[in-house]
Tab-separated table of C-alpha atoms in Angstrom:
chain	number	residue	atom	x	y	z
Q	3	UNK	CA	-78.005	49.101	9.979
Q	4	UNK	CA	-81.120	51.273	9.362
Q	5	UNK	CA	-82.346	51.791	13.129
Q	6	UNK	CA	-82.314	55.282	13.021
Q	7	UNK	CA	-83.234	55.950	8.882
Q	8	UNK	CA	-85.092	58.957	8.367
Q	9	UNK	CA	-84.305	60.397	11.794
Q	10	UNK	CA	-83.151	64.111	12.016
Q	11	UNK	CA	-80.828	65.046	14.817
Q	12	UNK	CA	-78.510	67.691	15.964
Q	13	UNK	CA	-75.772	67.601	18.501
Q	14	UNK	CA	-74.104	70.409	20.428
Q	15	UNK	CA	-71.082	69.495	22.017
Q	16	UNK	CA	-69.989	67.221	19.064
Q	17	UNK	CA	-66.282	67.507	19.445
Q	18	UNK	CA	-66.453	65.897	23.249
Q	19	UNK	CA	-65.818	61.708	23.263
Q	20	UNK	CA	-69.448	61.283	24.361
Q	21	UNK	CA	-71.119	63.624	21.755
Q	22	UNK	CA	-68.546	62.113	18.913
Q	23	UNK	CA	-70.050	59.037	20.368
Q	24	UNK	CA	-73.700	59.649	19.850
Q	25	UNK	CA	-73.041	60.887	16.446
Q	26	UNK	CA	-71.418	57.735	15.075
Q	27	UNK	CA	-74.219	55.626	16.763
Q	28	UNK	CA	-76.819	57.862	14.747
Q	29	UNK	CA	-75.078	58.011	11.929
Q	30	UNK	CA	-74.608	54.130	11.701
Q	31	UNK	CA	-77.966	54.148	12.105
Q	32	UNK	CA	-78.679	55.906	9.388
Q	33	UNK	CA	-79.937	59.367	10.965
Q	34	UNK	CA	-78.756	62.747	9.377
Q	35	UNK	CA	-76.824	64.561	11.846
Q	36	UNK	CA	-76.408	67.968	12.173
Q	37	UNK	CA	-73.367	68.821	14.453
Q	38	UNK	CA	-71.649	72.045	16.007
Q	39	UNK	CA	-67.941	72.376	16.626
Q	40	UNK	CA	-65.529	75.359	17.852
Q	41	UNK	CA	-62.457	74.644	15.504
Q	42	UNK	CA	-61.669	74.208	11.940
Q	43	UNK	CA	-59.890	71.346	13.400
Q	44	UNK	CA	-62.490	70.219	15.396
Q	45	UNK	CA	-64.980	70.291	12.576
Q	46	UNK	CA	-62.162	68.761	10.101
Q	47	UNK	CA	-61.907	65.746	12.808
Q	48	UNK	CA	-65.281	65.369	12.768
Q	49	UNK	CA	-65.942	65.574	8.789
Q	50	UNK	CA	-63.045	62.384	8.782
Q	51	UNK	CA	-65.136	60.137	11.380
Q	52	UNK	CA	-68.007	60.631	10.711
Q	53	UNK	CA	-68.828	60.973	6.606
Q	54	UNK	CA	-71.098	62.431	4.110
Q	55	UNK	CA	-74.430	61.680	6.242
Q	56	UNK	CA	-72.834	64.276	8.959
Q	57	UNK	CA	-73.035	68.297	8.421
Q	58	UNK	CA	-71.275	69.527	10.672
Q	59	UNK	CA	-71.184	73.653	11.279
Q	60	UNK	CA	-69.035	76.793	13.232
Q	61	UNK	CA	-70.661	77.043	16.610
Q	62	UNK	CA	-72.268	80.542	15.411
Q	63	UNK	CA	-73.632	78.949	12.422
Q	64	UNK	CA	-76.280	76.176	13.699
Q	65	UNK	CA	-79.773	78.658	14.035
Q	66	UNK	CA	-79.056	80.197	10.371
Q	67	UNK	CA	-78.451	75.979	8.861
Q	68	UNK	CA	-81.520	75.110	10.697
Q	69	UNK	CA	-83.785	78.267	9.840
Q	70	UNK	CA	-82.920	77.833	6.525
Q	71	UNK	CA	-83.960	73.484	6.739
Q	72	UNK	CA	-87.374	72.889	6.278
Q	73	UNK	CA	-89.502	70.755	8.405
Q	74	UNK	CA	-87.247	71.035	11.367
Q	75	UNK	CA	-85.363	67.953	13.619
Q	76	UNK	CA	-86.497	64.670	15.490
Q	77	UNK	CA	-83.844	64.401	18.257
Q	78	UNK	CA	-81.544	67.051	20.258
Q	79	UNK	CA	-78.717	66.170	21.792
Q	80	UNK	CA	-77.024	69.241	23.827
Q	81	UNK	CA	-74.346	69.910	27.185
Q	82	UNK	CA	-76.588	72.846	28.515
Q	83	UNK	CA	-80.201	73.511	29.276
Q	84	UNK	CA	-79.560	76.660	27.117
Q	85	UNK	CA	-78.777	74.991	24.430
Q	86	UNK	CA	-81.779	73.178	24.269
Q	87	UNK	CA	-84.076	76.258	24.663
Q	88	UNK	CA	-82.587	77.288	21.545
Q	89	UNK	CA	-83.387	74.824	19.801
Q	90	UNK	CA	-86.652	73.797	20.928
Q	91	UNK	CA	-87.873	76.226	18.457
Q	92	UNK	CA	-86.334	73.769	15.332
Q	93	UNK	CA	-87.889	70.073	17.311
Q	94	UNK	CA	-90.613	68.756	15.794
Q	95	UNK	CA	-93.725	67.917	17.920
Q	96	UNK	CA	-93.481	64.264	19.819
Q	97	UNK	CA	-89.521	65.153	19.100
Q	98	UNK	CA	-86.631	64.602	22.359
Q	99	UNK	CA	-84.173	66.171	23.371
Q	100	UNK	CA	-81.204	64.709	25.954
Q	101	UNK	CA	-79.334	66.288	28.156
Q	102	UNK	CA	-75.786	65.795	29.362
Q	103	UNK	CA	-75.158	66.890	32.768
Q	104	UNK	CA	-72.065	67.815	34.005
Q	105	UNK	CA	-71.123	67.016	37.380
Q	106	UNK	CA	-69.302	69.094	40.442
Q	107	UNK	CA	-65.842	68.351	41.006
Q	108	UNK	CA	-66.302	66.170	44.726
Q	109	UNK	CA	-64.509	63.213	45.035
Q	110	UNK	CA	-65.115	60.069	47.608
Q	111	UNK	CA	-62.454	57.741	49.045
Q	112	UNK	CA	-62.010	54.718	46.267
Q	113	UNK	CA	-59.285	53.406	44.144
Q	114	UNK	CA	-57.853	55.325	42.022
Q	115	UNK	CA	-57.401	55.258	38.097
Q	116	UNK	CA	-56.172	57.232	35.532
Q	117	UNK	CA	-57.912	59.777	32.687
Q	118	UNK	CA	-61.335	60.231	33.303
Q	119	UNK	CA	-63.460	63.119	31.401
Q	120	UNK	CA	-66.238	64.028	33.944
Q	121	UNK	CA	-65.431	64.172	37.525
Q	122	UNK	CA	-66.702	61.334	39.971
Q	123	UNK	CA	-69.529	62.540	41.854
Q	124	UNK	CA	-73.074	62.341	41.022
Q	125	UNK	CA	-75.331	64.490	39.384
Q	126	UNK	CA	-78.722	66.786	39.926
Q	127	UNK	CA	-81.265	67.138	37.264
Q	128	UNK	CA	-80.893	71.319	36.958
Q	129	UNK	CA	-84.525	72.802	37.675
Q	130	UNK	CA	-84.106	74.633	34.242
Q	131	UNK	CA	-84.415	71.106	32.550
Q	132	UNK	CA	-87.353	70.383	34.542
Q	133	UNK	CA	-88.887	73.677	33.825
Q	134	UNK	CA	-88.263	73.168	29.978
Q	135	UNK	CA	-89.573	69.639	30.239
Q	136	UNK	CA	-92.945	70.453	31.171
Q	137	UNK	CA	-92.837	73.670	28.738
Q	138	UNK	CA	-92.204	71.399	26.042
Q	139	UNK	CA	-94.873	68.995	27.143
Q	140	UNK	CA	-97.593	70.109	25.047
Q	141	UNK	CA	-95.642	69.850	22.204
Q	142	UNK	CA	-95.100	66.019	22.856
Q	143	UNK	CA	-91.328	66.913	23.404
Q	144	UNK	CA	-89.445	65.051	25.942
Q	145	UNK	CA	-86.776	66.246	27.754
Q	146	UNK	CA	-84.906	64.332	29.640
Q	147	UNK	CA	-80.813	64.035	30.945
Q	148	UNK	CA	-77.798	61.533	31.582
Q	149	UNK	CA	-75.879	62.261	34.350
Q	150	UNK	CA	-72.446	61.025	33.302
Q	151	UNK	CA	-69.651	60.748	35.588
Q	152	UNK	CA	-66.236	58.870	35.781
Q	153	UNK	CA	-65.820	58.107	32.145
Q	154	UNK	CA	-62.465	57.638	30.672
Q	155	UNK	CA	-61.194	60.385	28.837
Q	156	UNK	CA	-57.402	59.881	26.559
Q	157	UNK	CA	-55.463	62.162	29.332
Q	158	UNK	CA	-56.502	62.826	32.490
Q	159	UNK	CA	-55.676	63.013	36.637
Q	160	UNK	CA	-55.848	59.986	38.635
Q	161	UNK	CA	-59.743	59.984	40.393
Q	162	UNK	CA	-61.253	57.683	42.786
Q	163	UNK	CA	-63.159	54.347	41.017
Q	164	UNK	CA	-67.150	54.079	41.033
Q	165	UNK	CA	-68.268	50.965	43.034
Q	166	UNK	CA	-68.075	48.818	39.576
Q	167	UNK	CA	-64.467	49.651	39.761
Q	168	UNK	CA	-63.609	50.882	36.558
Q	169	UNK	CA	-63.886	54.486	34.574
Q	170	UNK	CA	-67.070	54.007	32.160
Q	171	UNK	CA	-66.804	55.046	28.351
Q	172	UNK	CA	-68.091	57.827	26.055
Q	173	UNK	CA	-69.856	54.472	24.257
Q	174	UNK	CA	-71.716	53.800	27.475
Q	175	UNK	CA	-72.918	57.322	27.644
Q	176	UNK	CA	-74.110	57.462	24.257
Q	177	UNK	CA	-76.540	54.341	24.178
Q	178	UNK	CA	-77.959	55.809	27.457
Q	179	UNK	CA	-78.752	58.700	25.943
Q	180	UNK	CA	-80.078	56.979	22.783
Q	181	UNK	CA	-82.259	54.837	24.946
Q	182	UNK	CA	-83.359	57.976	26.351
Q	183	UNK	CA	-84.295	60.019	22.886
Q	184	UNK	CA	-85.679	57.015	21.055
Q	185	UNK	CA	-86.818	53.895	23.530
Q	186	UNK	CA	-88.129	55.792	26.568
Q	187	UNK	CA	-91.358	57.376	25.068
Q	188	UNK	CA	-93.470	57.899	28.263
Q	189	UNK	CA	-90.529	59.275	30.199
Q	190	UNK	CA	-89.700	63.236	30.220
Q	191	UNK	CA	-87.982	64.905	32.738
Q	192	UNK	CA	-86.391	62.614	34.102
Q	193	UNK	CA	-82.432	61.989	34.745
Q	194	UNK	CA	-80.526	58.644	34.689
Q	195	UNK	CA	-77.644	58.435	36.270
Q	196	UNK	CA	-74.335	56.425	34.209
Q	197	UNK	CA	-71.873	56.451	37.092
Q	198	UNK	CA	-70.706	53.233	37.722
Q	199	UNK	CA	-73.021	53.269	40.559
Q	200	UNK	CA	-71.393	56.362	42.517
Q	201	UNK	CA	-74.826	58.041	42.552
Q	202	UNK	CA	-76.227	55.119	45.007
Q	203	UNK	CA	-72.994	54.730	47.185
């Protein structure tokens, strides 16, 4: 599959289930990824799953790999708002960048399961995102965020169900956030919400 040839990308947050899973759907794709991870392990891990068409670099080590690239990246993929900023620097004009919120730790009264990696309540936009949405405007950068929340996770502590009634997965996430970099061209600053439908309960 060649969806995503000649697309440049770099994820922070690579060694999490849903950034792992954005890489693998880019690099099936055919994009050259560019990915940040604490470890050795971590970055080891990553190296195994993901291949050749993966680079993957210490945390502290991301600015000097991309300084040193010419022509710069399509698509960001990034946990934090600051994260983004930093990299805005390195996105190529009419590039994207997505956002994955994390949400606060509030719970509502459902049924229960087992292992999930982000907590069960929904999710604001943070105003820095919108801020750095319309700064990147005039660029033709979009900037936009998913706002996951009850996805399964291997280990985890039992948390109330979404009113689907099941824990989502970091494969869920990912095409969300795909759809958002490479599908949803007229939309920046914006937030979509993959919570099982918690965020409309």
């Amino acid at each position: 599959m060649t969806r995503y040839a000649g697309t440049e990308a770099v994820i922070v947050g690579a060694a999490s289930d849903i950034g792992l899973a954005i890489a693998k759907r880019l690099v099936e794709g055919g994009a050259r990824v560019l990915l940040s991870a604490g470890t050795p392990q971590e970055r080891a891990r990553l190296r195994s799953e993901l291949g050749p068409a993966a680079r993957v670099v210490a945390q502290g080590a991301l600015d000097a790999r991309l300084a040193s690239a010419a022509g710069g990246v399509d698509l960001v993929f990034a946990d934090t708002v600051a994260a983004v900023r930093s990299l805005a620097p390195y996105l190529r004009d009419g590039g994207a960048a997505v956002l994955t919120v994390p949400t606060p730790a509030t719970t509502v009264p459902r049924p229960v399961a087992s292992s999930p990696t982000a907590p069960c309540s929904a999710a604001a936009l943070p105003d820095a995102a919108h801020a750095l949405a319309a700064e990147l405007v005039g660029r033709g950068i979009r900037v936009n965020a998913v706002a996951a929340s009850c996805i399964a996770a291997p280990s985890g502590a039992a948390v109330p169900l979404p009113p689907l009634g099941r824990l989502g997965a970091a494969e869920e996430v990912a095409r969300a956030a795909l759809f958002l970099a490479t599908e949803a061209t007229f939309t920046t600053g914006a937030r979509l919400p993959v919570d099982g439908g918690l965020g409309h309960a």
